Amino acid sequence: MKILTIAMACLLLSAVVHAGDFDDLLEVIRSETERELEDSREREQRFLEAKESRVDLLTETEDELNRLTLESDTLTDSIDKNEKKLAELEERLSLKMGDLGELFGVVRQISGELAADFGQSMISAHFPGRVAYLTELSERKELPDMAALTHMWRLLLEELDESRKVARFSGTVIQGDGTVEEQKIVRIGAYGAVSRGKFLTYSPDGNAFAVALKQPGRRYSATAGNFDEKQDGLVKMMIDPTRGQLLGMLTRKPNLGDRIRQGGVIGYIILGLGIGGMALCLFRYGYLTMVMRRIKQQAADINMVTADNPLGRIAQVYRETREKPREQREVIWEEAILKEIPPVERYNTLIKLLAAISPLLGLLGTVTGMIITFQSITLFGTGDPQLMAGGISTALITTVMGLSVAIPILFAYTFIAAKSKSIVDMLEHQSVGLIAREIL
């Protein structure tokens, strides 16, 4: 087709070109035609060669496929045989294991329980690494060997042995401000630890000791200091058989300052009234005691009149009014007696008022605390008792504080009132004696 196209092009060109140009054109067409024919033969030859190589490659591929198919059948038969053999071996293994399988389960269970117990034991701070080993043993998939069983047994014996010992060692202690220090620790078995005269609590999470944020009462903390300093011999020491629970309860037990703070503003008012009332009672009792002593001294020597006591001042009035008429003297003497009575009975009414108002303030605190409690119940319900603890504490503490203040002040008032009355009776008795003597 291409040659025909070239020929037609030549015929068309022959009509428009000269004779000389036609020869040149014909030569060009002939050379191009020969070159294209040569290229066509070369492509045909390459195609034939490629076809022969593809036939050889197909033959080789089919041979390889047959070989691999045969090999796959062989491996499939081998896998089937191995699976059957493996099933037989597993059955034989399970039969041979017998009690060993139960032993493996028991070992895993016991090691897990020991890991949990040792994790809560403060002995682990002295001997670290035990919990990690027992945890790894409880998670093993294969049977433990004799060395592993022996080591677990030794750890159990070590725990029992250390539970009876008092050990001193160096360890990290978390301070109250969060800092960590290296300190000398005295451990009493698995039941308590002290350092620098303070009780320590064990933190399983960090496997370390921490200074109790709030130490127990003085009678308990004093034993910690004595035990920390003592090197040998016997010494009294508080231990916690519950491994920290009782110590935690003691540290959470509020002291006197905490109780007062729980009372709130009303509690501080009651406390202030109580302190002021008791101070006033002591002052008045001392004052009346001094007045009573001076009156007795004056009564023993009525001729030596002194103005530092009521009886002396009354006697002085008697002497100054001897020259006046009798009726006038009696009026002046009665006025003198009545004038000495108010200083003796001064502040008695105030003390009685303090004794009466303290329980009322306690009742006010109780009502206030119950209001706070009911508000907490309204907002948060009754699911969390700690939300109501503040209001209940205020309600109870203020009542206790009010009664605690009122009772001693009431007793003090009774003594002071009785002493005041005895002084007044003595003044009246001595004054009557003076009047009788003057009349006679």
Short mmCIF file of N, CA and C in Angstrom, two decimals, residues 81-179:
data_model
loop_
_atom_site.label_atom_id
_atom_site.label_comp_id
_atom_site.label_asym_id
_atom_site.label_seq_id
_atom_site.Cartn_x
_atom_site.Cartn_y
_atom_site.Cartn_z
N LYS A 81 1.15 -35.53 57.42
CA LYS A 81 1.79 -36.51 58.29
C LYS A 81 2.30 -35.87 59.59
N ASN A 82 2.89 -34.65 59.46
CA ASN A 82 3.42 -33.95 60.65
C ASN A 82 2.31 -33.54 61.61
N GLU A 83 1.16 -33.08 61.06
CA GLU A 83 0.04 -32.73 61.91
C GLU A 83 -0.48 -33.94 62.68
N LYS A 84 -0.58 -35.05 61.99
CA LYS A 84 -1.01 -36.26 62.68
C LYS A 84 -0.01 -36.65 63.77
N LYS A 85 1.29 -36.54 63.42
CA LYS A 85 2.32 -36.88 64.40
C LYS A 85 2.30 -35.91 65.58
N LEU A 86 2.09 -34.60 65.28
CA LEU A 86 2.04 -33.59 66.35
C LEU A 86 0.85 -33.83 67.27
N ALA A 87 -0.29 -34.19 66.68
CA ALA A 87 -1.46 -34.49 67.51
C ALA A 87 -1.19 -35.68 68.41
N GLU A 88 -0.51 -36.70 67.84
CA GLU A 88 -0.18 -37.86 68.65
C GLU A 88 0.78 -37.49 69.78
N LEU A 89 1.79 -36.64 69.45
CA LEU A 89 2.75 -36.22 70.47
C LEU A 89 2.11 -35.37 71.56
N GLU A 90 1.20 -34.46 71.16
CA GLU A 90 0.51 -33.65 72.17
C GLU A 90 -0.34 -34.51 73.07
N GLU A 91 -0.98 -35.51 72.51
CA GLU A 91 -1.78 -36.41 73.33
C GLU A 91 -0.90 -37.18 74.29
N ARG A 92 0.25 -37.63 73.78
CA ARG A 92 1.18 -38.35 74.65
C ARG A 92 1.74 -37.42 75.73
N LEU A 93 2.00 -36.13 75.35
CA LEU A 93 2.52 -35.17 76.33
C LEU A 93 1.51 -34.88 77.44
N SER A 94 0.25 -34.72 77.03
CA SER A 94 -0.77 -34.46 78.04
C SER A 94 -0.95 -35.64 78.97
N LEU A 95 -0.80 -36.84 78.43
CA LEU A 95 -0.90 -38.02 79.27
C LEU A 95 0.29 -38.13 80.22
N LYS A 96 1.47 -37.79 79.70
CA LYS A 96 2.67 -37.88 80.54
C LYS A 96 2.73 -36.77 81.58
N MET A 97 2.20 -35.56 81.22
CA MET A 97 2.26 -34.45 82.18
C MET A 97 1.42 -34.77 83.41
N GLY A 98 0.18 -35.20 83.22
CA GLY A 98 -0.65 -35.60 84.34
C GLY A 98 -0.66 -34.57 85.46
N ASP A 99 -0.07 -34.97 86.61
CA ASP A 99 -0.03 -34.11 87.79
C ASP A 99 0.82 -32.87 87.57
N LEU A 100 1.78 -32.94 86.61
CA LEU A 100 2.62 -31.76 86.36
C LEU A 100 1.80 -30.59 85.85
N GLY A 101 0.75 -30.87 85.08
CA GLY A 101 -0.10 -29.79 84.61
C GLY A 101 -0.82 -29.10 85.77
N GLU A 102 -1.30 -29.90 86.72
CA GLU A 102 -1.92 -29.30 87.90
C GLU A 102 -0.90 -28.53 88.72
N LEU A 103 0.32 -29.09 88.83
CA LEU A 103 1.39 -28.40 89.55
C LEU A 103 1.70 -27.05 88.90
N PHE A 104 1.72 -27.01 87.59
CA PHE A 104 1.99 -25.76 86.88
C PHE A 104 0.92 -24.72 87.20
N GLY A 105 -0.35 -25.13 87.20
CA GLY A 105 -1.42 -24.20 87.54
C GLY A 105 -1.32 -23.71 88.98
N VAL A 106 -0.96 -24.64 89.88
CA VAL A 106 -0.82 -24.25 91.29
C VAL A 106 0.33 -23.26 91.46
N VAL A 107 1.44 -23.51 90.76
CA VAL A 107 2.60 -22.61 90.85
C VAL A 107 2.24 -21.22 90.34
N ARG A 108 1.56 -21.15 89.24
CA ARG A 108 1.15 -19.86 88.72
C ARG A 108 0.22 -19.13 89.68
N GLN A 109 -0.72 -19.86 90.27
CA GLN A 109 -1.65 -19.25 91.21
C GLN A 109 -0.94 -18.74 92.45
N ILE A 110 -0.07 -19.59 93.02
CA ILE A 110 0.62 -19.20 94.25
C ILE A 110 1.57 -18.05 93.99
N SER A 111 2.30 -18.10 92.87
CA SER A 111 3.23 -17.01 92.57
C SER A 111 2.48 -15.69 92.37
N GLY A 112 1.29 -15.74 91.77
CA GLY A 112 0.50 -14.52 91.62
C GLY A 112 0.02 -13.99 92.95
N GLU A 113 -0.42 -14.91 93.84
CA GLU A 113 -0.86 -14.46 95.16
C GLU A 113 0.30 -13.90 95.98
N LEU A 114 1.46 -14.55 95.89
CA LEU A 114 2.63 -14.04 96.61
C LEU A 114 3.06 -12.68 96.07
N ALA A 115 2.98 -12.50 94.75
CA ALA A 115 3.33 -11.19 94.18
C ALA A 115 2.42 -10.10 94.71
N ALA A 116 1.13 -10.40 94.85
CA ALA A 116 0.19 -9.41 95.40
C ALA A 116 0.48 -9.13 96.87
N ASP A 117 0.76 -10.20 97.64
CA ASP A 117 1.05 -10.01 99.07
C ASP A 117 2.37 -9.27 99.27
N PHE A 118 3.40 -9.66 98.54
CA PHE A 118 4.70 -9.01 98.69
C PHE A 118 4.65 -7.56 98.22
N GLY A 119 3.77 -7.28 97.25
CA GLY A 119 3.65 -5.90 96.80
C GLY A 119 3.12 -4.97 97.87
N GLN A 120 2.34 -5.52 98.82
CA GLN A 120 1.82 -4.72 99.93
C GLN A 120 2.69 -4.78 101.17
N SER A 121 3.73 -5.58 101.14
CA SER A 121 4.61 -5.74 102.30
C SER A 121 5.77 -4.76 102.22
N MET A 122 6.04 -4.09 103.37
CA MET A 122 7.14 -3.12 103.40
C MET A 122 8.51 -3.81 103.34
N ILE A 123 8.55 -5.12 103.50
CA ILE A 123 9.81 -5.84 103.37
C ILE A 123 10.33 -5.75 101.94
N SER A 124 9.45 -5.55 100.97
CA SER A 124 9.88 -5.44 99.57
C SER A 124 10.73 -4.20 99.34
N ALA A 125 10.57 -3.16 100.18
CA ALA A 125 11.44 -1.99 100.06
C ALA A 125 12.85 -2.32 100.50
N HIS A 126 13.00 -3.29 101.41
CA HIS A 126 14.32 -3.73 101.86
C HIS A 126 14.93 -4.72 100.87
N PHE A 127 14.10 -5.53 100.24
CA PHE A 127 14.56 -6.53 99.27
C PHE A 127 13.80 -6.33 97.96
N PRO A 128 14.22 -5.37 97.14
CA PRO A 128 13.49 -5.11 95.88
C PRO A 128 13.73 -6.23 94.86
N GLY A 129 12.85 -6.31 93.89
CA GLY A 129 12.98 -7.29 92.81
C GLY A 129 12.16 -8.55 93.03
N ARG A 130 11.64 -8.75 94.23
CA ARG A 130 10.88 -9.98 94.49
C ARG A 130 9.55 -9.98 93.73
N VAL A 131 8.88 -8.85 93.75
CA VAL A 131 7.56 -8.78 93.12
C VAL A 131 7.67 -8.99 91.61
N ALA A 132 8.69 -8.40 91.00
CA ALA A 132 8.86 -8.55 89.54
C ALA A 132 9.11 -10.01 89.17
N TYR A 133 9.92 -10.70 89.96
CA TYR A 133 10.21 -12.11 89.66
C TYR A 133 8.95 -12.97 89.80
N LEU A 134 8.20 -12.77 90.87
CA LEU A 134 6.99 -13.57 91.07
C LEU A 134 5.94 -13.26 90.01
N THR A 135 5.86 -12.01 89.60
CA THR A 135 4.91 -11.66 88.54
C THR A 135 5.29 -12.34 87.23
N GLU A 136 6.57 -12.36 86.92
CA GLU A 136 7.02 -13.03 85.69
C GLU A 136 6.78 -14.53 85.77
N LEU A 137 6.96 -15.11 86.97
CA LEU A 137 6.73 -16.55 87.13
C LEU A 137 5.25 -16.88 86.97
N SER A 138 4.38 -16.02 87.43
CA SER A 138 2.94 -16.29 87.32
C SER A 138 2.44 -16.15 85.89
N GLU A 139 3.21 -15.50 85.01
CA GLU A 139 2.79 -15.29 83.63
C GLU A 139 3.50 -16.21 82.65
N ARG A 140 4.31 -17.14 83.13
CA ARG A 140 5.04 -18.05 82.23
C ARG A 140 4.07 -19.00 81.53
N LYS A 141 4.43 -19.35 80.31
CA LYS A 141 3.63 -20.29 79.52
C LYS A 141 4.18 -21.71 79.58
N GLU A 142 5.44 -21.85 80.01
CA GLU A 142 6.04 -23.17 80.08
C GLU A 142 6.17 -23.60 81.54
N LEU A 143 6.44 -24.91 81.70
CA LEU A 143 6.58 -25.44 83.04
C LEU A 143 7.80 -24.83 83.73
N PRO A 144 7.67 -24.43 85.01
CA PRO A 144 8.84 -23.90 85.73
C PRO A 144 9.81 -25.03 86.06
N ASP A 145 11.08 -24.70 86.04
CA ASP A 145 12.09 -25.70 86.39
C ASP A 145 12.29 -25.73 87.90
N MET A 146 13.17 -26.62 88.33
CA MET A 146 13.40 -26.77 89.76
C MET A 146 14.02 -25.52 90.38
N ALA A 147 14.86 -24.81 89.61
CA ALA A 147 15.48 -23.59 90.14
C ALA A 147 14.43 -22.52 90.43
N ALA A 148 13.44 -22.39 89.53
CA ALA A 148 12.39 -21.41 89.75
C ALA A 148 11.55 -21.75 90.96
N LEU A 149 11.20 -23.03 91.12
CA LEU A 149 10.41 -23.45 92.28
C LEU A 149 11.19 -23.24 93.58
N THR A 150 12.50 -23.55 93.54
CA THR A 150 13.32 -23.35 94.74
C THR A 150 13.43 -21.89 95.11
N HIS A 151 13.57 -21.04 94.10
CA HIS A 151 13.69 -19.61 94.38
C HIS A 151 12.39 -19.05 94.96
N MET A 152 11.25 -19.50 94.45
CA MET A 152 9.98 -19.05 95.00
C MET A 152 9.83 -19.50 96.45
N TRP A 153 10.26 -20.72 96.74
CA TRP A 153 10.21 -21.23 98.11
C TRP A 153 11.11 -20.41 99.04
N ARG A 154 12.29 -20.04 98.55
CA ARG A 154 13.20 -19.24 99.36
C ARG A 154 12.64 -17.84 99.62
N LEU A 155 11.96 -17.26 98.63
CA LEU A 155 11.34 -15.95 98.84
C LEU A 155 10.27 -16.01 99.92
N LEU A 156 9.50 -17.10 99.94
CA LEU A 156 8.48 -17.25 100.95
C LEU A 156 9.10 -17.39 102.34
N LEU A 157 10.18 -18.18 102.44
CA LEU A 157 10.87 -18.32 103.73
C LEU A 157 11.51 -17.00 104.15
N GLU A 158 12.02 -16.24 103.18
CA GLU A 158 12.62 -14.95 103.48
C GLU A 158 11.57 -13.98 104.06
N GLU A 159 10.37 -14.00 103.50
CA GLU A 159 9.31 -13.14 104.01
C GLU A 159 8.94 -13.52 105.46
N LEU A 160 8.85 -14.83 105.72
CA LEU A 160 8.53 -15.27 107.07
C LEU A 160 9.64 -14.91 108.05
N ASP A 161 10.88 -15.07 107.61
CA ASP A 161 12.00 -14.78 108.50
C ASP A 161 12.13 -13.29 108.79
N GLU A 162 11.96 -12.46 107.77
CA GLU A 162 12.09 -11.02 107.96
C GLU A 162 10.92 -10.44 108.75
N SER A 163 9.80 -11.14 108.79
CA SER A 163 8.64 -10.64 109.54
C SER A 163 8.88 -10.65 111.04
N ARG A 164 9.88 -11.40 111.50
CA ARG A 164 10.16 -11.47 112.93
C ARG A 164 11.38 -10.63 113.33
N LYS A 165 12.01 -9.96 112.40
CA LYS A 165 13.25 -9.26 112.67
C LYS A 165 13.03 -7.75 112.77
N VAL A 166 13.92 -7.12 113.53
CA VAL A 166 14.04 -5.67 113.53
C VAL A 166 15.29 -5.33 112.73
N ALA A 167 15.10 -4.72 111.59
CA ALA A 167 16.21 -4.49 110.65
C ALA A 167 16.46 -3.00 110.49
N ARG A 168 17.73 -2.66 110.35
CA ARG A 168 18.15 -1.29 110.05
C ARG A 168 18.81 -1.29 108.69
N PHE A 169 18.38 -0.39 107.82
CA PHE A 169 18.95 -0.31 106.48
C PHE A 169 18.74 1.10 105.96
N SER A 170 19.42 1.41 104.87
CA SER A 170 19.29 2.71 104.22
C SER A 170 18.33 2.59 103.04
N GLY A 171 17.46 3.56 102.94
CA GLY A 171 16.49 3.54 101.85
C GLY A 171 15.97 4.93 101.57
N THR A 172 15.25 5.05 100.47
CA THR A 172 14.67 6.34 100.09
C THR A 172 13.39 6.57 100.87
N VAL A 173 13.24 7.79 101.35
CA VAL A 173 12.06 8.18 102.13
C VAL A 173 11.48 9.45 101.50
N ILE A 174 10.22 9.41 101.18
CA ILE A 174 9.53 10.57 100.60
C ILE A 174 9.10 11.48 101.75
N GLN A 175 9.57 12.72 101.70
CA GLN A 175 9.25 13.66 102.76
C GLN A 175 7.86 14.25 102.57
N GLY A 176 7.44 15.04 103.54
CA GLY A 176 6.12 15.63 103.49
C GLY A 176 5.95 16.62 102.36
N ASP A 177 7.06 17.28 101.93
CA ASP A 177 6.98 18.24 100.83
C ASP A 177 7.20 17.61 99.47
N GLY A 178 7.29 16.27 99.41
CA GLY A 178 7.45 15.58 98.14
C GLY A 178 8.88 15.27 97.75
N THR A 179 9.85 15.81 98.46
CA THR A 179 11.25 15.52 98.15
C THR A 179 11.61 14.12 98.63
#
